[in-house]
XYZ file of C-alpha atoms in Angstrom:
317
model
C -39.060 10.370 -9.114
C -35.356 11.262 -8.952
C -33.598 11.727 -12.247
C -32.232 8.399 -13.467
C -28.586 9.264 -14.169
C -26.970 6.026 -15.253
C -23.912 4.724 -13.453
C -20.776 5.113 -15.561
C -17.252 3.739 -15.664
C -16.007 7.061 -14.277
C -17.591 6.557 -10.838
C -15.223 7.348 -7.996
C -15.235 7.863 -4.241
C -17.230 5.901 -1.688
C -20.505 4.051 -2.256
C -21.450 2.786 1.219
C -23.333 -0.503 1.327
C -26.489 0.458 3.177
C -27.941 -1.858 5.810
C -31.648 -2.578 5.811
C -32.877 -1.280 9.183
C -35.290 -3.474 11.110
C -37.176 -3.209 14.353
C -36.949 -6.069 16.839
C -40.121 -7.617 15.406
C -38.551 -7.828 11.939
C -40.507 -4.978 10.345
C -38.600 -2.437 8.271
C -37.615 0.814 9.995
C -38.184 3.427 7.288
C -37.163 6.375 9.470
C -33.716 4.837 9.887
C -33.468 4.467 6.101
C -33.989 8.217 5.828
C -31.566 8.987 8.647
C -28.700 6.883 7.313
C -29.247 8.163 3.759
C -29.027 11.739 5.038
C -25.798 10.792 6.778
C -24.328 9.426 3.545
C -25.201 12.689 1.811
C -23.556 14.728 4.576
C -20.359 12.709 4.989
C -19.126 12.919 1.416
C -20.336 9.663 -0.111
C -20.497 9.777 -3.905
C -23.128 7.036 -4.215
C -24.954 4.343 -2.262
C -25.540 0.636 -2.754
C -28.688 -0.911 -1.294
C -29.797 -4.551 -1.022
C -26.284 -5.915 -0.967
C -24.985 -8.669 1.334
C -25.043 -6.222 4.244
C -28.596 -5.266 3.330
C -29.939 -8.756 4.120
C -31.497 -8.776 0.662
C -32.363 -12.519 0.616
C -34.560 -11.998 3.700
C -36.837 -9.490 1.941
C -39.929 -10.158 -0.112
C -39.913 -8.713 -3.620
C -42.272 -5.877 -2.721
C -40.191 -5.022 0.329
C -37.028 -4.891 -1.795
C -38.687 -2.453 -4.183
C -39.968 -0.304 -1.321
C -36.569 -0.145 0.422
C -34.782 0.742 -2.814
C -37.377 3.335 -3.800
C -37.232 5.059 -0.416
C -33.450 5.331 -0.545
C -33.491 6.514 -4.164
C -35.986 9.248 -3.297
C -34.062 10.330 -0.220
C -30.620 10.200 -1.862
C -31.604 12.761 -4.481
C -28.430 13.616 -6.358
C -26.501 10.517 -5.226
C -26.548 7.548 -7.614
C -28.087 4.476 -5.999
C -27.012 1.006 -7.095
C -29.376 -1.838 -6.216
C -28.307 -5.417 -5.625
C -30.481 -7.693 -7.781
C -28.676 -11.027 -7.417
C -31.151 -13.913 -7.470
C -31.188 -17.666 -8.077
C -33.022 -17.180 -11.370
C -33.127 -14.534 -14.057
C -36.887 -13.969 -13.829
C -36.587 -12.546 -10.316
C -33.469 -10.584 -11.290
C -35.216 -9.077 -14.313
C -38.343 -8.157 -12.351
C -36.444 -6.363 -9.585
C -34.134 -4.643 -12.072
C -37.020 -3.253 -14.079
C -38.820 -1.956 -11.026
C -35.847 -0.218 -9.433
C -34.592 1.255 -12.700
C -38.081 2.649 -13.330
C -37.861 4.274 -9.899
C -34.561 6.008 -10.590
C -31.767 3.568 -9.738
C -28.433 4.327 -11.385
C -27.612 0.676 -11.986
C -27.647 -2.782 -10.472
C -25.129 -5.113 -8.847
C -24.936 -8.785 -9.796
C -23.075 -11.465 -7.846
C -22.239 -14.839 -9.398
C -24.001 -18.008 -8.187
C -21.699 -20.415 -6.382
C -22.261 -23.111 -9.027
C -19.909 -21.459 -11.513
C -16.512 -23.111 -11.867
C -14.898 -22.403 -15.233
C -14.089 -19.135 -16.953
C -16.528 -19.951 -19.742
C -19.305 -20.589 -17.210
C -18.654 -17.261 -15.510
C -18.640 -15.281 -18.745
C -21.690 -17.175 -19.978
C -23.598 -16.410 -16.803
C -23.043 -12.660 -17.093
C -23.884 -12.757 -20.785
C -27.234 -14.348 -19.915
C -27.787 -11.918 -17.044
C -27.391 -8.975 -19.405
C -29.784 -10.604 -21.864
C -32.287 -10.920 -19.009
C -32.097 -7.399 -17.558
C -31.340 -5.522 -20.770
C -28.104 -4.275 -22.259
C -29.111 -0.710 -21.434
C -28.871 -1.294 -17.659
C -25.438 -0.447 -16.196
C -24.259 -3.201 -13.892
C -21.621 -3.771 -11.231
C -19.703 -7.036 -11.377
C -19.313 -8.338 -7.815
C -16.126 -10.343 -7.348
C -16.264 -11.831 -3.843
C -14.771 -15.341 -3.888
C -14.609 -15.586 -0.090
C -18.413 -15.591 0.021
C -19.507 -16.833 -3.402
C -16.724 -19.418 -3.994
C -16.316 -18.204 -7.577
C -12.770 -17.408 -8.651
C -12.572 -14.657 -11.270
C -9.108 -14.202 -12.727
C -8.129 -10.822 -14.161
C -8.436 -12.472 -17.562
C -12.051 -13.514 -17.068
C -12.951 -10.062 -15.750
C -11.396 -8.596 -18.887
C -13.502 -10.943 -21.031
C -16.698 -9.802 -19.291
C -15.781 -6.122 -19.557
C -14.861 -6.376 -23.224
C -17.882 -8.445 -24.235
C -20.494 -6.603 -22.159
C -20.396 -2.785 -22.495
C -23.008 -2.397 -19.732
C -20.448 -3.613 -17.176
C -19.225 -0.281 -15.823
C -17.878 -1.143 -12.374
C -16.091 -3.929 -10.557
C -16.849 -4.427 -6.888
C -13.469 -5.839 -5.999
C -13.499 -8.090 -2.936
C -10.862 -10.684 -3.699
C -8.391 -11.387 -0.925
C -5.507 -11.128 -1.521
C -6.436 -8.812 -4.331
C -3.893 -6.026 -4.710
C -2.169 -7.753 -7.619
C -5.530 -8.191 -9.348
C -6.095 -4.429 -9.295
C -2.644 -3.870 -10.762
C -3.286 -6.467 -13.474
C -6.600 -4.895 -14.467
C -5.153 -1.404 -14.637
C -2.295 -2.887 -16.655
C -4.818 -4.230 -19.172
C -6.209 -0.708 -19.491
C -2.768 0.757 -20.071
C -1.885 -1.742 -22.797
C -5.242 -1.208 -24.470
C -6.562 -4.748 -24.023
C -9.404 -3.678 -21.713
C -11.518 -0.545 -21.608
C -11.602 1.515 -18.432
C -14.046 0.588 -15.690
C -14.543 1.896 -12.188
C -13.063 -0.273 -9.432
C -14.546 0.160 -5.963
C -13.415 -2.155 -3.173
C -15.248 -4.102 -0.490
C -14.005 -6.475 2.224
C -15.045 -3.895 4.814
C -12.262 -1.638 3.563
C -9.557 -3.847 5.113
C -7.062 -3.077 2.352
C -8.395 0.276 1.137
C -5.226 2.162 2.027
C -3.196 0.275 -0.564
C -6.040 -0.554 -2.943
C -6.390 3.103 -3.920
C -2.627 3.281 -4.416
C -2.888 0.319 -6.799
C -5.475 2.146 -8.894
C -8.832 1.505 -7.241
C -11.278 4.406 -7.443
C -12.602 4.097 -3.906
C -14.677 1.914 -1.600
C -17.983 0.070 -1.836
C -18.438 -1.522 1.546
C -20.432 -1.414 4.752
C -17.994 -0.361 7.459
C -19.791 1.502 10.242
C -17.619 4.611 9.707
C -18.129 5.323 5.997
C -17.099 8.891 6.713
C -13.618 7.584 7.514
C -13.518 5.762 4.181
C -14.477 9.020 2.446
C -11.648 10.811 4.260
C -9.064 8.182 3.325
C -10.009 8.299 -0.358
C -9.999 12.102 -0.304
C -6.634 12.353 1.469
C -5.056 9.931 -0.995
C -6.431 11.944 -3.919
C -4.939 15.086 -2.379
C -1.517 13.429 -2.129
C -1.625 13.338 1.695
C -0.555 9.732 1.844
C 0.727 9.485 5.399
C -2.327 11.256 6.816
C -4.526 8.770 4.959
C -2.581 5.843 6.371
C -2.583 7.261 9.901
C -6.356 7.637 9.875
C -6.844 4.211 8.355
C -4.494 2.590 10.879
C -6.508 4.000 13.772
C -9.627 2.227 12.486
C -7.961 -1.042 11.524
C -8.673 -2.948 14.783
C -12.402 -2.201 14.493
C -12.371 -2.914 10.758
C -10.826 -6.304 11.471
C -13.316 -7.131 14.213
C -16.250 -6.064 12.093
C -15.122 -8.227 9.178
C -15.585 -11.503 11.064
C -17.794 -13.950 9.153
C -21.107 -14.610 10.831
C -20.982 -11.932 13.504
C -19.831 -9.045 11.302
C -23.288 -7.773 10.373
C -24.335 -7.733 14.018
C -21.233 -5.702 14.882
C -21.868 -3.203 12.094
C -25.474 -2.683 13.041
C -24.524 -2.313 16.701
C -21.997 0.430 15.915
C -24.403 2.175 13.531
C -26.990 2.119 16.305
C -24.469 3.578 18.760
C -23.811 6.318 16.211
C -27.527 7.166 16.193
C -28.045 6.123 12.578
C -30.162 3.048 13.271
C -32.910 2.847 15.873
C -32.107 -0.789 16.502
C -29.292 -3.228 15.773
C -31.873 -5.897 14.927
C -31.455 -8.240 12.001
C -34.276 -10.111 10.355
C -34.142 -13.801 11.197
C -32.238 -15.994 10.656
C -29.708 -13.863 12.473
C -26.551 -14.217 14.552
C -26.777 -12.147 17.729
C -23.888 -10.504 19.538
C -23.073 -11.811 22.980
C -22.641 -9.446 25.910
C -18.909 -10.123 25.779
C -18.758 -9.251 22.082
C -20.552 -5.955 22.735
C -18.040 -5.195 25.506
C -15.180 -5.890 23.102
C -16.644 -3.539 20.488
C -17.151 -0.887 23.165
C -13.494 -1.275 24.092
C -12.454 -0.888 20.463
C -14.603 2.246 20.155
C -13.057 3.764 23.271
C -9.575 3.120 21.893
C -10.539 4.516 18.488
C -11.799 7.696 20.168
C -8.215 8.497 21.161
C -7.439 9.077 17.489
C -10.781 9.895 15.879
C -13.313 12.049 17.759
C -16.160 10.490 15.750
C -15.924 7.472 18.048
C -16.101 9.503 21.247
C -18.990 8.653 23.534
C -20.154 5.688 21.492
C -19.201 2.939 23.921
C -22.164 1.646 25.918
C -22.146 2.691 29.549
């Protein structure tokens, strides 16, 4: 098994959210898992997250989830792999956490259930989650109110971070959320909150300014994670305008890919065009792309190719 190096609050860079590759019949495509993991290693990713929202985790059986995570952990080698373990109950969360941590995962990601409304309920939920999985398991706090309908203020995030030392990273997906990043980094500066890693989702739509506000990188599923790696690297090197120019070239495709409902189909289609997935298939229930939608994505890819050669030749003939 790979060495289990725990995720820490110093994590930086880009942790792509890996899709779960399927064939048209709904079976898991393990060769594509290997291929896309190799790509993450080659393009400069500093970690990987598997079984997230993009990974269609709720559509997998428990044994399948373990197998997918284990295969990526083995293939990723030196890269830390974070596994999404969100579940309706703590028994399922605990079981998956134990299995993937035993197989070398660096940590787990936990999203809040949509039943939480008050700050005390949110903090209480994560307190119980840590009791269930063990305080020795590093976890990522997923803050995605657009999907989970749970509003986490900077204050409630600070409460979780201060009360639960195993919280080492925030997956920041609030929108608008730039001021939240500034508030959290402000808490660190005034000493009222310890440092944690902040990696951002939302398909990278605001990554250009999120890193300038103090985010440490990206944790999302955009079909060009290599671009996200470049943007984070260029910003770290002080090449601000180059970072923005590259990001701007991808923004139309980023926006299109972020559409609720159809977004996963778009991402898998582009990843297939890039040769990373054998098929763009999703496991049912699934929203398919229409022929017109595929033509629109092809058009976006052809326009992107004018500025980024990685998109050249990807549009369907």
